[in-house]
JSON list of C-alpha atoms in Angstrom, two decimals:
[
{"chain": "A", "resi": 1, "resn": "MET", "atom": "CA", "xyz": [-0.30, -0.07, 0.03]},
{"chain": "A", "resi": 2, "resn": "THR", "atom": "CA", "xyz": [1.18, 3.45, -0.80]},
{"chain": "A", "resi": 3, "resn": "ARG", "atom": "CA", "xyz": [0.41, 6.32, 0.97]},
{"chain": "A", "resi": 4, "resn": "ASP", "atom": "CA", "xyz": [-2.07, 8.12, -1.84]},
{"chain": "A", "resi": 5, "resn": "GLU", "atom": "CA", "xyz": [-3.62, 4.35, -1.08]},
{"chain": "A", "resi": 6, "resn": "PHE", "atom": "CA", "xyz": [-3.94, 4.78, 2.75]},
{"chain": "A", "resi": 7, "resn": "ILE", "atom": "CA", "xyz": [-5.15, 8.00, 1.97]},
{"chain": "A", "resi": 8, "resn": "LYS", "atom": "CA", "xyz": [-8.02, 7.20, -0.12]},
{"chain": "A", "resi": 9, "resn": "VAL", "atom": "CA", "xyz": [-8.96, 3.87, 1.61]},
{"chain": "A", "resi": 10, "resn": "TYR", "atom": "CA", "xyz": [-8.37, 4.67, 5.34]},
{"chain": "A", "resi": 11, "resn": "TRP", "atom": "CA", "xyz": [-7.95, 8.56, 6.16]},
{"chain": "A", "resi": 12, "resn": "LYS", "atom": "CA", "xyz": [-11.04, 9.19, 3.98]},
{"chain": "A", "resi": 13, "resn": "GLN", "atom": "CA", "xyz": [-12.74, 6.74, 6.24]},
{"chain": "A", "resi": 14, "resn": "TYR", "atom": "CA", "xyz": [-11.36, 8.72, 9.43]},
{"chain": "A", "resi": 15, "resn": "GLN", "atom": "CA", "xyz": [-12.17, 12.03, 7.71]},
{"chain": "A", "resi": 16, "resn": "LEU", "atom": "CA", "xyz": [-16.09, 10.72, 7.83]},
{"chain": "A", "resi": 17, "resn": "LEU", "atom": "CA", "xyz": [-16.13, 9.17, 11.00]},
{"chain": "A", "resi": 18, "resn": "GLU", "atom": "CA", "xyz": [-14.54, 12.47, 12.58]},
{"chain": "A", "resi": 19, "resn": "ARG", "atom": "CA", "xyz": [-17.11, 14.88, 10.71]},
{"chain": "A", "resi": 20, "resn": "ASP", "atom": "CA", "xyz": [-19.95, 12.88, 12.31]},
{"chain": "A", "resi": 21, "resn": "LEU", "atom": "CA", "xyz": [-18.38, 13.10, 15.39]},
{"chain": "A", "resi": 22, "resn": "ILE", "atom": "CA", "xyz": [-18.13, 16.90, 15.50]},
{"chain": "A", "resi": 23, "resn": "GLN", "atom": "CA", "xyz": [-21.74, 16.85, 14.12]},
{"chain": "A", "resi": 24, "resn": "THR", "atom": "CA", "xyz": [-22.91, 15.65, 17.40]},
{"chain": "A", "resi": 25, "resn": "ASP", "atom": "CA", "xyz": [-21.44, 18.72, 19.00]},
{"chain": "A", "resi": 26, "resn": "GLU", "atom": "CA", "xyz": [-24.68, 20.90, 17.54]},
{"chain": "A", "resi": 27, "resn": "TYR", "atom": "CA", "xyz": [-26.39, 18.97, 20.31]},
{"chain": "A", "resi": 28, "resn": "VAL", "atom": "CA", "xyz": [-23.83, 17.78, 23.13]},
{"chain": "A", "resi": 29, "resn": "SER", "atom": "CA", "xyz": [-21.05, 20.13, 23.25]},
{"chain": "A", "resi": 30, "resn": "ILE", "atom": "CA", "xyz": [-17.90, 17.97, 23.28]},
{"chain": "A", "resi": 31, "resn": "ASP", "atom": "CA", "xyz": [-16.58, 18.49, 26.33]},
{"chain": "A", "resi": 32, "resn": "LYS", "atom": "CA", "xyz": [-15.74, 16.77, 29.63]},
{"chain": "A", "resi": 33, "resn": "ASP", "atom": "CA", "xyz": [-18.73, 17.74, 31.47]},
{"chain": "A", "resi": 34, "resn": "ASN", "atom": "CA", "xyz": [-20.71, 15.86, 28.96]},
{"chain": "A", "resi": 35, "resn": "TYR", "atom": "CA", "xyz": [-18.53, 12.46, 29.09]},
{"chain": "A", "resi": 36, "resn": "ASP", "atom": "CA", "xyz": [-21.43, 10.86, 30.24]},
{"chain": "A", "resi": 37, "resn": "THR", "atom": "CA", "xyz": [-24.08, 11.40, 27.44]},
{"chain": "A", "resi": 38, "resn": "PHE", "atom": "CA", "xyz": [-24.71, 8.51, 25.81]},
{"chain": "A", "resi": 39, "resn": "SER", "atom": "CA", "xyz": [-26.96, 8.20, 22.56]},
{"chain": "A", "resi": 40, "resn": "ASN", "atom": "CA", "xyz": [-27.71, 6.10, 19.52]},
{"chain": "A", "resi": 41, "resn": "GLN", "atom": "CA", "xyz": [-25.44, 8.26, 17.52]},
{"chain": "A", "resi": 42, "resn": "TYR", "atom": "CA", "xyz": [-22.54, 7.39, 19.50]},
{"chain": "A", "resi": 43, "resn": "MET", "atom": "CA", "xyz": [-23.51, 3.74, 19.57]},
{"chain": "A", "resi": 44, "resn": "LYS", "atom": "CA", "xyz": [-23.33, 3.82, 15.55]},
{"chain": "A", "resi": 45, "resn": "LEU", "atom": "CA", "xyz": [-19.84, 5.99, 15.41]},
{"chain": "A", "resi": 46, "resn": "LEU", "atom": "CA", "xyz": [-18.60, 3.80, 18.45]},
{"chain": "A", "resi": 47, "resn": "LEU", "atom": "CA", "xyz": [-19.40, 0.63, 16.78]},
{"chain": "A", "resi": 48, "resn": "THR", "atom": "CA", "xyz": [-17.68, 1.90, 13.59]},
{"chain": "A", "resi": 49, "resn": "ILE", "atom": "CA", "xyz": [-14.68, 3.58, 14.85]},
{"chain": "A", "resi": 50, "resn": "CYS", "atom": "CA", "xyz": [-13.88, 0.27, 16.86]},
{"chain": "A", "resi": 51, "resn": "SER", "atom": "CA", "xyz": [-14.02, -1.49, 13.88]},
{"chain": "A", "resi": 52, "resn": "GLU", "atom": "CA", "xyz": [-12.25, 0.44, 11.51]},
{"chain": "A", "resi": 53, "resn": "MET", "atom": "CA", "xyz": [-9.64, 0.75, 14.35]},
{"chain": "A", "resi": 54, "resn": "ASP", "atom": "CA", "xyz": [-9.56, -3.35, 14.22]},
{"chain": "A", "resi": 55, "resn": "SER", "atom": "CA", "xyz": [-8.76, -3.13, 10.46]},
{"chain": "A", "resi": 56, "resn": "ILE", "atom": "CA", "xyz": [-6.19, -0.85, 10.89]},
{"chain": "A", "resi": 57, "resn": "ALA", "atom": "CA", "xyz": [-4.29, -2.98, 13.66]},
{"chain": "A", "resi": 58, "resn": "GLU", "atom": "CA", "xyz": [-4.36, -6.14, 11.68]},
{"chain": "A", "resi": 59, "resn": "VAL", "atom": "CA", "xyz": [-2.54, -3.87, 8.50]},
{"chain": "A", "resi": 60, "resn": "LEU", "atom": "CA", "xyz": [-0.03, -3.08, 10.52]},
{"chain": "A", "resi": 61, "resn": "CYS", "atom": "CA", "xyz": [0.22, -6.29, 11.94]},
{"chain": "A", "resi": 62, "resn": "LEU", "atom": "CA", "xyz": [0.44, -7.54, 8.50]},
{"chain": "A", "resi": 63, "resn": "MET", "atom": "CA", "xyz": [3.35, -5.10, 7.67]},
{"chain": "A", "resi": 64, "resn": "LYS", "atom": "CA", "xyz": [5.33, -6.42, 10.22]},
{"chain": "A", "resi": 65, "resn": "ASN", "atom": "CA", "xyz": [4.41, -10.44, 10.28]},
{"chain": "A", "resi": 66, "resn": "ASP", "atom": "CA", "xyz": [2.88, -13.03, 8.33]},
{"chain": "A", "resi": 67, "resn": "LYS", "atom": "CA", "xyz": [0.46, -14.07, 11.06]},
{"chain": "A", "resi": 68, "resn": "ILE", "atom": "CA", "xyz": [-2.50, -11.74, 12.46]},
{"chain": "A", "resi": 69, "resn": "PRO", "atom": "CA", "xyz": [-3.00, -12.17, 16.04]},
{"chain": "A", "resi": 70, "resn": "TYR", "atom": "CA", "xyz": [-6.80, -12.68, 17.08]},
{"chain": "A", "resi": 71, "resn": "GLY", "atom": "CA", "xyz": [-8.48, -10.01, 18.50]},
{"chain": "A", "resi": 72, "resn": "ILE", "atom": "CA", "xyz": [-7.48, -6.73, 19.50]},
{"chain": "A", "resi": 73, "resn": "LYS", "atom": "CA", "xyz": [-5.68, -7.21, 22.30]},
{"chain": "A", "resi": 74, "resn": "ASN", "atom": "CA", "xyz": [-3.45, -9.49, 21.21]},
{"chain": "A", "resi": 75, "resn": "LYS", "atom": "CA", "xyz": [-2.86, -7.15, 18.11]},
{"chain": "A", "resi": 76, "resn": "LEU", "atom": "CA", "xyz": [-2.03, -4.18, 20.06]},
{"chain": "A", "resi": 77, "resn": "ASP", "atom": "CA", "xyz": [0.35, -6.09, 22.10]},
{"chain": "A", "resi": 78, "resn": "ALA", "atom": "CA", "xyz": [1.98, -7.15, 18.67]},
{"chain": "A", "resi": 79, "resn": "LEU", "atom": "CA", "xyz": [2.46, -3.38, 17.94]},
{"chain": "A", "resi": 80, "resn": "ILE", "atom": "CA", "xyz": [3.40, -2.39, 21.04]},
{"chain": "A", "resi": 81, "resn": "GLU", "atom": "CA", "xyz": [6.11, -4.68, 20.96]},
{"chain": "A", "resi": 82, "resn": "GLU", "atom": "CA", "xyz": [6.89, -3.23, 17.86]},
{"chain": "A", "resi": 83, "resn": "TYR", "atom": "CA", "xyz": [6.41, 0.46, 19.01]},
{"chain": "A", "resi": 84, "resn": "PRO", "atom": "CA", "xyz": [6.76, 0.71, 22.67]},
{"chain": "A", "resi": 85, "resn": "LYS", "atom": "CA", "xyz": [5.93, 4.35, 22.90]},
{"chain": "A", "resi": 86, "resn": "LEU", "atom": "CA", "xyz": [2.14, 3.23, 21.08]},
{"chain": "A", "resi": 87, "resn": "LYS", "atom": "CA", "xyz": [0.17, 2.96, 24.55]},
{"chain": "A", "resi": 88, "resn": "SER", "atom": "CA", "xyz": [1.94, 6.38, 25.62]},
{"chain": "A", "resi": 89, "resn": "TYR", "atom": "CA", "xyz": [0.43, 8.70, 23.08]},
{"chain": "A", "resi": 90, "resn": "ARG", "atom": "CA", "xyz": [-1.43, 11.48, 24.21]},
{"chain": "A", "resi": 91, "resn": "VAL", "atom": "CA", "xyz": [-3.82, 13.75, 21.79]},
{"chain": "A", "resi": 92, "resn": "ASN", "atom": "CA", "xyz": [-5.36, 17.02, 22.66]},
{"chain": "A", "resi": 93, "resn": "THR", "atom": "CA", "xyz": [-8.68, 18.26, 20.99]},
{"chain": "A", "resi": 94, "resn": "ARG", "atom": "CA", "xyz": [-8.26, 21.31, 18.95]},
{"chain": "A", "resi": 95, "resn": "TYR", "atom": "CA", "xyz": [-9.63, 24.85, 20.05]},
{"chain": "A", "resi": 96, "resn": "PRO", "atom": "CA", "xyz": [-13.11, 24.77, 20.50]},
{"chain": "A", "resi": 97, "resn": "TYR", "atom": "CA", "xyz": [-13.08, 21.45, 22.46]},
{"chain": "A", "resi": 98, "resn": "ASP", "atom": "CA", "xyz": [-10.00, 21.74, 24.75]},
{"chain": "A", "resi": 99, "resn": "ILE", "atom": "CA", "xyz": [-9.91, 18.21, 26.36]},
{"chain": "A", "resi": 100, "resn": "LYS", "atom": "CA", "xyz": [-5.99, 17.75, 26.73]},
{"chain": "A", "resi": 101, "resn": "ASN", "atom": "CA", "xyz": [-4.13, 14.87, 27.12]},
{"chain": "A", "resi": 102, "resn": "ILE", "atom": "CA", "xyz": [-6.42, 11.74, 25.92]},
{"chain": "A", "resi": 103, "resn": "ALA", "atom": "CA", "xyz": [-4.36, 8.53, 26.32]},
{"chain": "A", "resi": 104, "resn": "PRO", "atom": "CA", "xyz": [-6.19, 6.10, 24.54]},
{"chain": "A", "resi": 105, "resn": "MET", "atom": "CA", "xyz": [-3.94, 2.92, 24.83]},
{"chain": "A", "resi": 106, "resn": "VAL", "atom": "CA", "xyz": [-2.59, 3.68, 28.15]},
{"chain": "A", "resi": 107, "resn": "LYS", "atom": "CA", "xyz": [-4.29, 0.42, 29.60]},
{"chain": "A", "resi": 108, "resn": "PHE", "atom": "CA", "xyz": [-3.48, -1.93, 26.44]},
{"chain": "A", "resi": 109, "resn": "SER", "atom": "CA", "xyz": [-0.57, -2.99, 28.11]},
{"chain": "A", "resi": 110, "resn": "ASP", "atom": "CA", "xyz": [-2.08, -4.72, 31.06]},
{"chain": "A", "resi": 111, "resn": "SER", "atom": "CA", "xyz": [-5.94, -5.29, 30.43]},
{"chain": "A", "resi": 112, "resn": "ILE", "atom": "CA", "xyz": [-8.15, -3.85, 27.59]},
{"chain": "A", "resi": 113, "resn": "SER", "atom": "CA", "xyz": [-8.85, -0.29, 27.66]},
{"chain": "A", "resi": 114, "resn": "ASP", "atom": "CA", "xyz": [-12.27, 0.88, 29.41]},
{"chain": "A", "resi": 115, "resn": "TRP", "atom": "CA", "xyz": [-13.70, 2.32, 25.91]},
{"chain": "A", "resi": 116, "resn": "TRP", "atom": "CA", "xyz": [-13.01, -0.98, 23.99]},
{"chain": "A", "resi": 117, "resn": "GLN", "atom": "CA", "xyz": [-14.15, -2.78, 26.89]},
{"chain": "A", "resi": 118, "resn": "ALA", "atom": "CA", "xyz": [-17.39, -0.64, 25.97]},
{"chain": "A", "resi": 119, "resn": "TYR", "atom": "CA", "xyz": [-17.21, -1.26, 22.72]},
{"chain": "A", "resi": 120, "resn": "ASN", "atom": "CA", "xyz": [-17.63, -5.12, 23.16]},
{"chain": "A", "resi": 121, "resn": "ASP", "atom": "CA", "xyz": [-19.97, -4.81, 25.75]},
{"chain": "A", "resi": 122, "resn": "ILE", "atom": "CA", "xyz": [-22.32, -2.59, 23.46]},
{"chain": "A", "resi": 123, "resn": "LYS", "atom": "CA", "xyz": [-21.79, -5.18, 20.25]},
{"chain": "A", "resi": 124, "resn": "HIS", "atom": "CA", "xyz": [-22.35, -8.50, 22.08]},
{"chain": "A", "resi": 125, "resn": "ARG", "atom": "CA", "xyz": [-24.58, -7.47, 25.56]},
{"chain": "A", "resi": 126, "resn": "ARG", "atom": "CA", "xyz": [-26.45, -4.19, 24.60]},
{"chain": "A", "resi": 127, "resn": "MET", "atom": "CA", "xyz": [-29.11, -5.20, 26.72]},
{"chain": "A", "resi": 128, "resn": "ALA", "atom": "CA", "xyz": [-26.77, -6.68, 29.58]},
{"chain": "A", "resi": 129, "resn": "THR", "atom": "CA", "xyz": [-27.06, -4.43, 33.23]},
{"chain": "A", "resi": 130, "resn": "ASN", "atom": "CA", "xyz": [-23.53, -3.47, 34.18]},
{"chain": "A", "resi": 131, "resn": "GLU", "atom": "CA", "xyz": [-22.36, -3.23, 37.79]},
{"chain": "A", "resi": 132, "resn": "GLY", "atom": "CA", "xyz": [-24.46, 0.10, 37.97]},
{"chain": "A", "resi": 133, "resn": "GLY", "atom": "CA", "xyz": [-27.55, -1.45, 37.15]},
{"chain": "A", "resi": 134, "resn": "ARG", "atom": "CA", "xyz": [-27.74, 0.41, 33.76]},
{"chain": "A", "resi": 135, "resn": "TYR", "atom": "CA", "xyz": [-27.65, -1.40, 30.69]},
{"chain": "A", "resi": 136, "resn": "ASN", "atom": "CA", "xyz": [-24.69, -1.47, 28.59]},
{"chain": "A", "resi": 137, "resn": "TYR", "atom": "CA", "xyz": [-26.07, 0.83, 25.55]},
{"chain": "A", "resi": 138, "resn": "THR", "atom": "CA", "xyz": [-25.76, 3.71, 28.05]},
{"chain": "A", "resi": 139, "resn": "LYS", "atom": "CA", "xyz": [-21.42, 3.05, 27.66]},
{"chain": "A", "resi": 140, "resn": "ALA", "atom": "CA", "xyz": [-22.25, 4.34, 24.06]},
{"chain": "A", "resi": 141, "resn": "ASN", "atom": "CA", "xyz": [-21.23, 7.90, 25.42]},
{"chain": "A", "resi": 142, "resn": "LEU", "atom": "CA", "xyz": [-19.14, 10.68, 24.15]},
{"chain": "A", "resi": 143, "resn": "LYS", "atom": "CA", "xyz": [-16.11, 9.79, 26.64]},
{"chain": "A", "resi": 144, "resn": "ASN", "atom": "CA", "xyz": [-15.86, 6.50, 24.71]},
{"chain": "A", "resi": 145, "resn": "VAL", "atom": "CA", "xyz": [-16.19, 7.96, 21.64]},
{"chain": "A", "resi": 146, "resn": "LEU", "atom": "CA", "xyz": [-13.81, 10.09, 21.55]},
{"chain": "A", "resi": 147, "resn": "HIS", "atom": "CA", "xyz": [-11.34, 7.80, 23.52]},
{"chain": "A", "resi": 148, "resn": "ALA", "atom": "CA", "xyz": [-12.03, 5.28, 20.44]},
{"chain": "A", "resi": 149, "resn": "MET", "atom": "CA", "xyz": [-11.74, 8.19, 17.73]},
{"chain": "A", "resi": 150, "resn": "ALA", "atom": "CA", "xyz": [-8.10, 9.34, 19.48]},
{"chain": "A", "resi": 151, "resn": "ALA", "atom": "CA", "xyz": [-7.05, 5.77, 19.09]},
{"chain": "A", "resi": 152, "resn": "LEU", "atom": "CA", "xyz": [-8.02, 5.76, 15.59]},
{"chain": "A", "resi": 153, "resn": "TYR", "atom": "CA", "xyz": [-6.25, 8.79, 15.32]},
{"chain": "A", "resi": 154, "resn": "ILE", "atom": "CA", "xyz": [-2.91, 7.10, 16.43]},
{"chain": "A", "resi": 155, "resn": "LEU", "atom": "CA", "xyz": [-3.25, 4.16, 14.52]},
{"chain": "A", "resi": 156, "resn": "ASN", "atom": "CA", "xyz": [-4.05, 6.44, 11.12]},
{"chain": "A", "resi": 157, "resn": "LEU", "atom": "CA", "xyz": [-0.81, 8.54, 12.04]},
{"chain": "A", "resi": 158, "resn": "LYS", "atom": "CA", "xyz": [1.25, 5.22, 12.72]},
{"chain": "A", "resi": 159, "resn": "LEU", "atom": "CA", "xyz": [0.15, 3.48, 9.34]},
{"chain": "A", "resi": 160, "resn": "TYR", "atom": "CA", "xyz": [0.41, 6.48, 7.53]},
{"chain": "A", "resi": 161, "resn": "ASN", "atom": "CA", "xyz": [3.86, 7.04, 8.50]},
{"chain": "A", "resi": 162, "resn": "SER", "atom": "CA", "xyz": [4.92, 3.10, 7.96]},
{"chain": "A", "resi": 163, "resn": "LEU", "atom": "CA", "xyz": [4.08, 3.44, 4.69]},
{"chain": "A", "resi": 164, "resn": "GLU", "atom": "CA", "xyz": [6.46, 4.04, 1.53]},
{"chain": "A", "resi": 165, "resn": "GLY", "atom": "CA", "xyz": [6.87, 7.22, -0.80]},
{"chain": "A", "resi": 166, "resn": "ASP", "atom": "CA", "xyz": [6.12, 10.46, -0.31]},
{"chain": "A", "resi": 167, "resn": "GLY", "atom": "CA", "xyz": [2.47, 10.76, -1.25]},
{"chain": "A", "resi": 168, "resn": "LYS", "atom": "CA", "xyz": [1.05, 13.47, -3.86]},
{"chain": "A", "resi": 169, "resn": "SER", "atom": "CA", "xyz": [-0.95, 14.65, -1.28]},
{"chain": "A", "resi": 170, "resn": "GLY", "atom": "CA", "xyz": [1.69, 14.91, 0.88]},
{"chain": "A", "resi": 171, "resn": "ASP", "atom": "CA", "xyz": [1.55, 15.24, 5.03]},
{"chain": "A", "resi": 172, "resn": "GLU", "atom": "CA", "xyz": [-0.70, 18.25, 5.04]},
{"chain": "A", "resi": 173, "resn": "ALA", "atom": "CA", "xyz": [-3.90, 15.73, 3.94]},
{"chain": "A", "resi": 174, "resn": "LEU", "atom": "CA", "xyz": [-3.43, 14.19, 7.56]},
{"chain": "A", "resi": 175, "resn": "ILE", "atom": "CA", "xyz": [-4.87, 17.42, 9.03]},
{"chain": "A", "resi": 176, "resn": "SER", "atom": "CA", "xyz": [-7.53, 16.50, 11.71]},
{"chain": "A", "resi": 177, "resn": "LEU", "atom": "CA", "xyz": [-10.15, 18.85, 12.34]},
{"chain": "A", "resi": 178, "resn": "LEU", "atom": "CA", "xyz": [-10.53, 17.38, 16.08]},
{"chain": "A", "resi": 179, "resn": "PHE", "atom": "CA", "xyz": [-7.18, 16.29, 17.14]},
{"chain": "A", "resi": 180, "resn": "GLU", "atom": "CA", "xyz": [-4.21, 18.32, 17.27]},
{"chain": "A", "resi": 181, "resn": "SER", "atom": "CA", "xyz": [-1.65, 17.14, 15.02]},
{"chain": "A", "resi": 182, "resn": "GLU", "atom": "CA", "xyz": [1.34, 16.68, 17.11]},
{"chain": "A", "resi": 183, "resn": "LEU", "atom": "CA", "xyz": [1.48, 13.33, 19.43]},
{"chain": "A", "resi": 184, "resn": "LYS", "atom": "CA", "xyz": [2.65, 13.85, 22.84]},
{"chain": "A", "resi": 185, "resn": "LEU", "atom": "CA", "xyz": [4.37, 11.54, 25.06]}
]
């Protein structure tokens, strides 16, 4: 895959998901005070974002190995072995959202991240009640969607930087409307 192919196939999908998340700001401000707000739109976004993240993790694993590990935890473990700083990356949202230091993959070294567990609970056990007595679909909230989106952004950048070629579009093509382009450690 070339960088231009990546932009057509993966980055374009990222941009569509990012646009859909930003559009939710018209109804629920993207702000920490609204992290627990859940909705059907957030559910749709979380399911799609995590599916896309799994696909990109698989592509990254294939670039380094002929075997694809089963499950996101194993895929990310393989990626963390290859890119040790991956779990430490942090992103900040752009103004006007002002949410700092989102570290979406920090828990993947020990267990599965909260937002990935929420994805699995929604995907497989949506109507089950959780420890708080609430249905699992309530985990389709702003915080989980935003953290999943941050993880997808990081993996997109990692994949793009792993590819050969300059790309006709150049690095400016990877501008996020939601996240600052500089990853933090």
